[in-house]
Every structure is written in structure tokens, then in C-alpha cells.
mmCIF file of C-alpha atoms in Angstrom:
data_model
loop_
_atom_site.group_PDB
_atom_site.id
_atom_site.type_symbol
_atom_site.label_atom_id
_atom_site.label_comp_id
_atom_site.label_asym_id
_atom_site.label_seq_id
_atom_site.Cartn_x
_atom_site.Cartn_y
_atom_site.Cartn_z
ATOM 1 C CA UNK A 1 20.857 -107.478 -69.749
ATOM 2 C CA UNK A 2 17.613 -109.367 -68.491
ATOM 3 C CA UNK A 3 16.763 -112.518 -69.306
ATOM 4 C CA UNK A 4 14.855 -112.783 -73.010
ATOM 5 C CA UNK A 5 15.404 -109.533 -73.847
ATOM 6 C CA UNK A 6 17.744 -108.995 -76.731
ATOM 7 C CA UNK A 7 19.664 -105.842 -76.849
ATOM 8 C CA UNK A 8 19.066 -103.120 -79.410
ATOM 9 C CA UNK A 9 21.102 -103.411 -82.260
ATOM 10 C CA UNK A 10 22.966 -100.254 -83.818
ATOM 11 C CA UNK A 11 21.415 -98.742 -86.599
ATOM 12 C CA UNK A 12 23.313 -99.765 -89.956
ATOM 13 C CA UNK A 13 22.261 -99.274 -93.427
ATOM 14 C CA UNK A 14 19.417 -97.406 -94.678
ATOM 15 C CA UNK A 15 17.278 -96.051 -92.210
ATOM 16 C CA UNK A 16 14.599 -93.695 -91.383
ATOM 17 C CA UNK A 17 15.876 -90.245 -89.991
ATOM 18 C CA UNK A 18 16.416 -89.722 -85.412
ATOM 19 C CA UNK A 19 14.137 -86.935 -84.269
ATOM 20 C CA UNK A 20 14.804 -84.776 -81.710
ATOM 21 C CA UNK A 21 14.420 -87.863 -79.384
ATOM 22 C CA UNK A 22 16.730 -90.483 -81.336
ATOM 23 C CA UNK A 23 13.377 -91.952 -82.184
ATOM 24 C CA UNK A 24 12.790 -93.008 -85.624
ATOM 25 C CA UNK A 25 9.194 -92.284 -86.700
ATOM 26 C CA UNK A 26 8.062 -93.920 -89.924
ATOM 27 C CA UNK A 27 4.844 -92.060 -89.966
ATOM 28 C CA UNK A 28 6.430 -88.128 -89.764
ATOM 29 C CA UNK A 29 8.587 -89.740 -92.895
ATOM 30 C CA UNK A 30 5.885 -90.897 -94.706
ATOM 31 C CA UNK A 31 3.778 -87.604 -94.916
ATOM 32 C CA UNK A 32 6.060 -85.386 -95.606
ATOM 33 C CA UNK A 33 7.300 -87.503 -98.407
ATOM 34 C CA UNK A 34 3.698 -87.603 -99.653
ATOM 35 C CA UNK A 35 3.296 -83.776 -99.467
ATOM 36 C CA UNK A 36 7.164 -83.106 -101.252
ATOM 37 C CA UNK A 37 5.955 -85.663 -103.910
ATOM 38 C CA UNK A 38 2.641 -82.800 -105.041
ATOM 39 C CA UNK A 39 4.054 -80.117 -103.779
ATOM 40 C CA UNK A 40 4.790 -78.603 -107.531
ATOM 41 C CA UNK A 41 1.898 -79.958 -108.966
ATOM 42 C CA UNK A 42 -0.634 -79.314 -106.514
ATOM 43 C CA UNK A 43 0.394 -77.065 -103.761
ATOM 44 C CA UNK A 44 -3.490 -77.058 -102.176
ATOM 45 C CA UNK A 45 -2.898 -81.264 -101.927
ATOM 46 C CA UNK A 46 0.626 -80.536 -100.199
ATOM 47 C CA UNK A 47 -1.344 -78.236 -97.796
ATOM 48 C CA UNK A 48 -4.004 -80.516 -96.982
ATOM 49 C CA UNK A 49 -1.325 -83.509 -96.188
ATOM 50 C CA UNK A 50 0.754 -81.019 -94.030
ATOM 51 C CA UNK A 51 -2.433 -79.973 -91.650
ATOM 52 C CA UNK A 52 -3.519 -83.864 -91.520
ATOM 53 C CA UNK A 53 0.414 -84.601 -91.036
ATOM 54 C CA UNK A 54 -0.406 -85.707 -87.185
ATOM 55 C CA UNK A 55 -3.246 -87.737 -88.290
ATOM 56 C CA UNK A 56 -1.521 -89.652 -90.586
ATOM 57 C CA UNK A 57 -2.223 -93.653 -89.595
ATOM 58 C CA UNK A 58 -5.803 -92.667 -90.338
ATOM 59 C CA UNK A 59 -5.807 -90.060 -92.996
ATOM 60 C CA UNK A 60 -2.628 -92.183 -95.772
ATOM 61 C CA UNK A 61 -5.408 -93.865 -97.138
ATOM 62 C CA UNK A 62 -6.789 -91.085 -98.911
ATOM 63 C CA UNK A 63 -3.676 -89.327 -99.877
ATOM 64 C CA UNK A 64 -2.443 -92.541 -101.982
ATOM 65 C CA UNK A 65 -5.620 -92.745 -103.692
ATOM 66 C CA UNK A 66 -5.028 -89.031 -104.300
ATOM 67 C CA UNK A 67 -1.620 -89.158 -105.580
ATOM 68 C CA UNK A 68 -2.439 -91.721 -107.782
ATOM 69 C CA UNK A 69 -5.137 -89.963 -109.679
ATOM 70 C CA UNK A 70 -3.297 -86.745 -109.507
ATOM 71 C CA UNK A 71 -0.181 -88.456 -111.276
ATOM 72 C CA UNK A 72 -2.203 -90.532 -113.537
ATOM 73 C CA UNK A 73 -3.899 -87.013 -115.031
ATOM 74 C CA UNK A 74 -0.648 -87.287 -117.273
ATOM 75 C CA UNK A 75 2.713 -88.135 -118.405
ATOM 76 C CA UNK A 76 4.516 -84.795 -116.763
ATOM 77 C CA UNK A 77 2.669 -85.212 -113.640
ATOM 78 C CA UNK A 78 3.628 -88.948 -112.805
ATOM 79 C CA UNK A 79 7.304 -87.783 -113.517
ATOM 80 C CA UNK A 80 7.092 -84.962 -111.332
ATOM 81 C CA UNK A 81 5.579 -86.584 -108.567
ATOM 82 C CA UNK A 82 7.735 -89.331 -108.366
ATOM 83 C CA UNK A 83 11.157 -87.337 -109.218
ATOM 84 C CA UNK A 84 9.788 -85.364 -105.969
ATOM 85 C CA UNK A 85 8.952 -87.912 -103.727
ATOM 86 C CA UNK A 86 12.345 -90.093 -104.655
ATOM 87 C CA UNK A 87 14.691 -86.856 -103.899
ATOM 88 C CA UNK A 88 12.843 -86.046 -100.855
ATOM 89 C CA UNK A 89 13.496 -89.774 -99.588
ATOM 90 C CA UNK A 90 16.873 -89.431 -101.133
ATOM 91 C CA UNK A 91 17.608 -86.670 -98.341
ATOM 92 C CA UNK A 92 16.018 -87.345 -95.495
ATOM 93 C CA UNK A 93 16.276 -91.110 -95.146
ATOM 94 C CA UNK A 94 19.934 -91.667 -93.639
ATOM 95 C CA UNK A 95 22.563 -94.175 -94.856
ATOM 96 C CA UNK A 96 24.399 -95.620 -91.534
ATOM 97 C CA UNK A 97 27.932 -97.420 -91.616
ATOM 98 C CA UNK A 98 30.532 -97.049 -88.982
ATOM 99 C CA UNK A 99 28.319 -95.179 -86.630
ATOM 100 C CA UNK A 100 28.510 -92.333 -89.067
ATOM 101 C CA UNK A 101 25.074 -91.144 -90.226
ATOM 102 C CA UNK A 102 24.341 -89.828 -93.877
ATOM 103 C CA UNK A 103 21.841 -88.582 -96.372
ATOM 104 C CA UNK A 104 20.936 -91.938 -98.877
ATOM 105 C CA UNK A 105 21.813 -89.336 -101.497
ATOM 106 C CA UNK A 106 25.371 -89.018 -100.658
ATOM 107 C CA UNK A 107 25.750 -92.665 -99.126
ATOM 108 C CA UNK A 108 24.837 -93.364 -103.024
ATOM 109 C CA UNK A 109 27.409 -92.240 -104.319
ATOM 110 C CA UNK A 110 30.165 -92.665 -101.852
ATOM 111 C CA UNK A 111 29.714 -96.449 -101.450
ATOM 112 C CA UNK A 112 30.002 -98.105 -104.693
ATOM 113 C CA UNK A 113 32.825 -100.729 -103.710
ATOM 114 C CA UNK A 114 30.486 -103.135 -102.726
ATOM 115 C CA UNK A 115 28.837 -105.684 -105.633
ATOM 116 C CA UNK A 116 26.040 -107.472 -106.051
ATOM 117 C CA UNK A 117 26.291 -110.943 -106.920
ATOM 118 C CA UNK A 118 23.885 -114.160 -107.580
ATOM 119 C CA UNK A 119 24.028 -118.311 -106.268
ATOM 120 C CA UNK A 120 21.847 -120.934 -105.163
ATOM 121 C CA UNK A 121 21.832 -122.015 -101.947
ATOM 122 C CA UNK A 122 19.596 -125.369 -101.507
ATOM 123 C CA UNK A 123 18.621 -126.757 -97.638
ATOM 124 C CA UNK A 124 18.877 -130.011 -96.283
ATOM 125 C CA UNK A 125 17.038 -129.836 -93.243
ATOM 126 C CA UNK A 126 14.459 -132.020 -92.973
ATOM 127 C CA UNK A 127 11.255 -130.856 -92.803
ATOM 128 C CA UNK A 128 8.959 -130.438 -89.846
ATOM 129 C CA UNK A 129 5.782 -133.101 -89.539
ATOM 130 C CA UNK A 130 3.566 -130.085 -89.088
ATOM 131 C CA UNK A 131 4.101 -126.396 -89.260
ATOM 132 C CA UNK A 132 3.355 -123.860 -87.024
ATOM 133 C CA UNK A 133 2.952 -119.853 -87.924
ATOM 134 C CA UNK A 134 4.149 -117.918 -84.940
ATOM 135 C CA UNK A 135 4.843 -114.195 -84.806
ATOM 136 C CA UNK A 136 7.526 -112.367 -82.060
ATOM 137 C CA UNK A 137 5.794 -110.411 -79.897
ATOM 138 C CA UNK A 138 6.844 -108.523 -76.717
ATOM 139 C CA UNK A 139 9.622 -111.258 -76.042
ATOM 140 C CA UNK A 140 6.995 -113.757 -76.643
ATOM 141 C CA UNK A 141 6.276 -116.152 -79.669
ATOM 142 C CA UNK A 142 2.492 -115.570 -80.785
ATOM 143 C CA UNK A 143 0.929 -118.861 -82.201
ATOM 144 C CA UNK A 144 -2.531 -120.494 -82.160
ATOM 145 C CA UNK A 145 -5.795 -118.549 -80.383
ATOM 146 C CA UNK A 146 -2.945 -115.941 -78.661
ATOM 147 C CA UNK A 147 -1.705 -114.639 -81.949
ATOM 148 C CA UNK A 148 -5.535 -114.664 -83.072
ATOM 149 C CA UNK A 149 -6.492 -112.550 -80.286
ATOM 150 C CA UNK A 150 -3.456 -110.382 -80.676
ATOM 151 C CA UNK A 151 -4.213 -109.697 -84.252
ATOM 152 C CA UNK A 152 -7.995 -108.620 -83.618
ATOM 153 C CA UNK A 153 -6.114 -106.314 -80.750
ATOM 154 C CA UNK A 154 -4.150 -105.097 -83.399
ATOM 155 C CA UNK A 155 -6.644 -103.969 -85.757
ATOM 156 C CA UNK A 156 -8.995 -102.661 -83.170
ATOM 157 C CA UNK A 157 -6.041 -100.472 -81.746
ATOM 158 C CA UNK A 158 -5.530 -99.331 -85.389
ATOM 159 C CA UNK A 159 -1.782 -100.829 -85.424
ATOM 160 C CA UNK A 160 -2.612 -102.789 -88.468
ATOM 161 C CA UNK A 161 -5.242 -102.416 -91.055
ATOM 162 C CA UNK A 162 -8.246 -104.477 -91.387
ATOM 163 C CA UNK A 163 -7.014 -106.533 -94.610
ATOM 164 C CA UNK A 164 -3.604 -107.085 -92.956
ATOM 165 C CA UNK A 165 -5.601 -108.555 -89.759
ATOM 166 C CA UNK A 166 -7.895 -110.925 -92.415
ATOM 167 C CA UNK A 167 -4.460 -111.494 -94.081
ATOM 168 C CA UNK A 168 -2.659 -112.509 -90.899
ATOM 169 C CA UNK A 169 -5.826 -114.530 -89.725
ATOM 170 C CA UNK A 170 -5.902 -116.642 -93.175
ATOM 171 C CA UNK A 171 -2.192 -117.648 -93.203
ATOM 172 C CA UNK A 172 -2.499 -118.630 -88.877
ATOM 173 C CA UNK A 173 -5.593 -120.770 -89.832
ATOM 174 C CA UNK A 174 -3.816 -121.792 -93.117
ATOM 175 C CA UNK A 175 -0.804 -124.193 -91.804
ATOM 176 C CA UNK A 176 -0.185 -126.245 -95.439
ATOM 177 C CA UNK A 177 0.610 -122.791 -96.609
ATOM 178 C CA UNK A 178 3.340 -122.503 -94.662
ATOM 179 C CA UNK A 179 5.407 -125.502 -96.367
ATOM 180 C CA UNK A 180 7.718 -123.312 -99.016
ATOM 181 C CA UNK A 181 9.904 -126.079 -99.740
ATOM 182 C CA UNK A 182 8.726 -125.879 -103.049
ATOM 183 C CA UNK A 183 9.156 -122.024 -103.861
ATOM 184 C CA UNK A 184 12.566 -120.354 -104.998
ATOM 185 C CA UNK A 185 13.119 -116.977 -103.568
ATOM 186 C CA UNK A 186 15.139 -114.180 -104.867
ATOM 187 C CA UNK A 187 16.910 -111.404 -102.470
#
């Protein structure tokens, strides 16, 4: 393996479905969940999301605005959209364990040995002087004007939308945020 590059890890646990490739697209996922969730309620809506399926990254936007007002017409509708959407992600995402691959459907029901449980767990590192918000990047740690710079590349590329970039941008120029000692945290 070369130096500073980690290796790949297996997949385990919930995960988006291989294509053809082994690649697992998020976007492909995403819109035709979006078009299973109307499908029954508005068949013209699923049709439109299918034909702007390969434009997704730019075309979402409109779709969840879409969705929303289409399930907020009434009671049945939200039901039926999100019933829809939840069973379609219920059989295509995959459950992995072992190496051996599964709907999330069946995974759900198969697996229930394993509990959930609660605790504290309270550091006692001591703080940094000063805190620093870096982001992994291409085997590299992003911090100061770099990560700035990557971020505008970002949004100009469209990798991440604009208010993620302005988000992003505030917290890097915004190191007192960064001290959580303060906040509890649930998982």
C-alpha cells in the first residue's frame, strides 16, 4: 500500500446498492427513490423525475419542493408518498454483514439480536489553546486559505451547494465555534 493512502474498507452495514461497476452511486438512488415516492399519486411527476434522472445534482432541487407540495395537498397523499419512498429504500438500499449483501427490508427483520443501549461517556483530555477546523481531502488535511479555496472550488464545480460552501466558510472563519466541550451529544 503507498504511503498515506489508507486502504478501502469493506462495505458493512447499510449501504447504497453496487452498479454494474461495484460503484455505489448516491445520485441514481436518490431519483429513483423520488420518482417511486409519486409514482401513484402523480404518475406525470414520476415521468418528469425519470427523464431528468441523469441530471439529477442540478434538477433535486425542484423535485423536493415538488414533493412537498404534492404531499402536503392532503392527509392520503403524504402517507402515500412516504409509504412509497420508505419501501422503495427498503429494497434497494443493501444491508452488508459478513460479506453477504441484502435488501434493508430483509436485513430488518433477520437481525434483531443486536440492542440498543444508553451511557455517558465524559473526556478528560485537555483541551487545545486554539482550535483549528480542518477537513480530509485527497490524503491531505484542508485548513486555513487551502480549505477556503477548496470550498469556493467546490461550489463552482457544483460538488456542494452554495449554502453548504457559505456554511463551510462561516464555521473555517468561526474557530470559538469549534470548542464543544460544553455540548452533550446523543448517537
Amino acid at each position: 500500500m503507498a504511503k498515506g493512502k489508507r486502504e478501502a474498507r469493506p462495505p458493512e452495514g447499510v449501504e447504497f446498492p453496487a452498479d454494474d461497476t461495484g460503484r455505489r452511486s448516491t445520485l441514481s438512488l436518490n431519483s429513483a427513490a423520488f420518482q417511486a415516492s409519486v409514482a401513484k399519486v402523480d404518475s406525470g411527476m414520476a415521468s418528469q423525475i425519470g427523464q431528468d434522472a441523469p441530471k439529477w445534482r442540478k434538477k433535486y432541487s425542484k423535485y423536493v419542493v415538488e414533493n412537498v407540495k404534492l404531499s402536503s395537498r392532503s392527509p392520503d397523499n403524504a402517507l402515500a408518498i412516504a409509504n412509497a419512498g420508505l419501501d422503495y429504500l427498503h429494497d434497494n438500499m443493501v444491508f452488508i454483514r459478513n460479506e453477504r449483501s441484502m435488501p434493508l427490508r430483509m436485513a430488518m427483520h433477520e437481525f434483531k439480536s443486536d440492542s440498543f443501549a444508553t451511557g455517558t461517556i465524559k473526556g478528560g483530555a485537555r483541551l487545545p489553546k486554539t482550535h483549528n477546523y480542518e477537513v480530509p481531502y485527497k490524503n491531505k488535511m484542508l485548513s486555513g486559505d487551502d480549505l477556503l479555496v477548496q470550498i469556493d472550488r467546490w461550489v463552482h464545480q457544483g460538488v456542494i451547494e452554495v449554502s453548504c460552501g457559505h456554511a463551510l466558510n462561516e464555521v473555517a472563519r468561526s474557530s470559538e465555534w469549534l470548542d464543544l466541550s460544553r455540548l452533550p451529544f446523543v448517537m
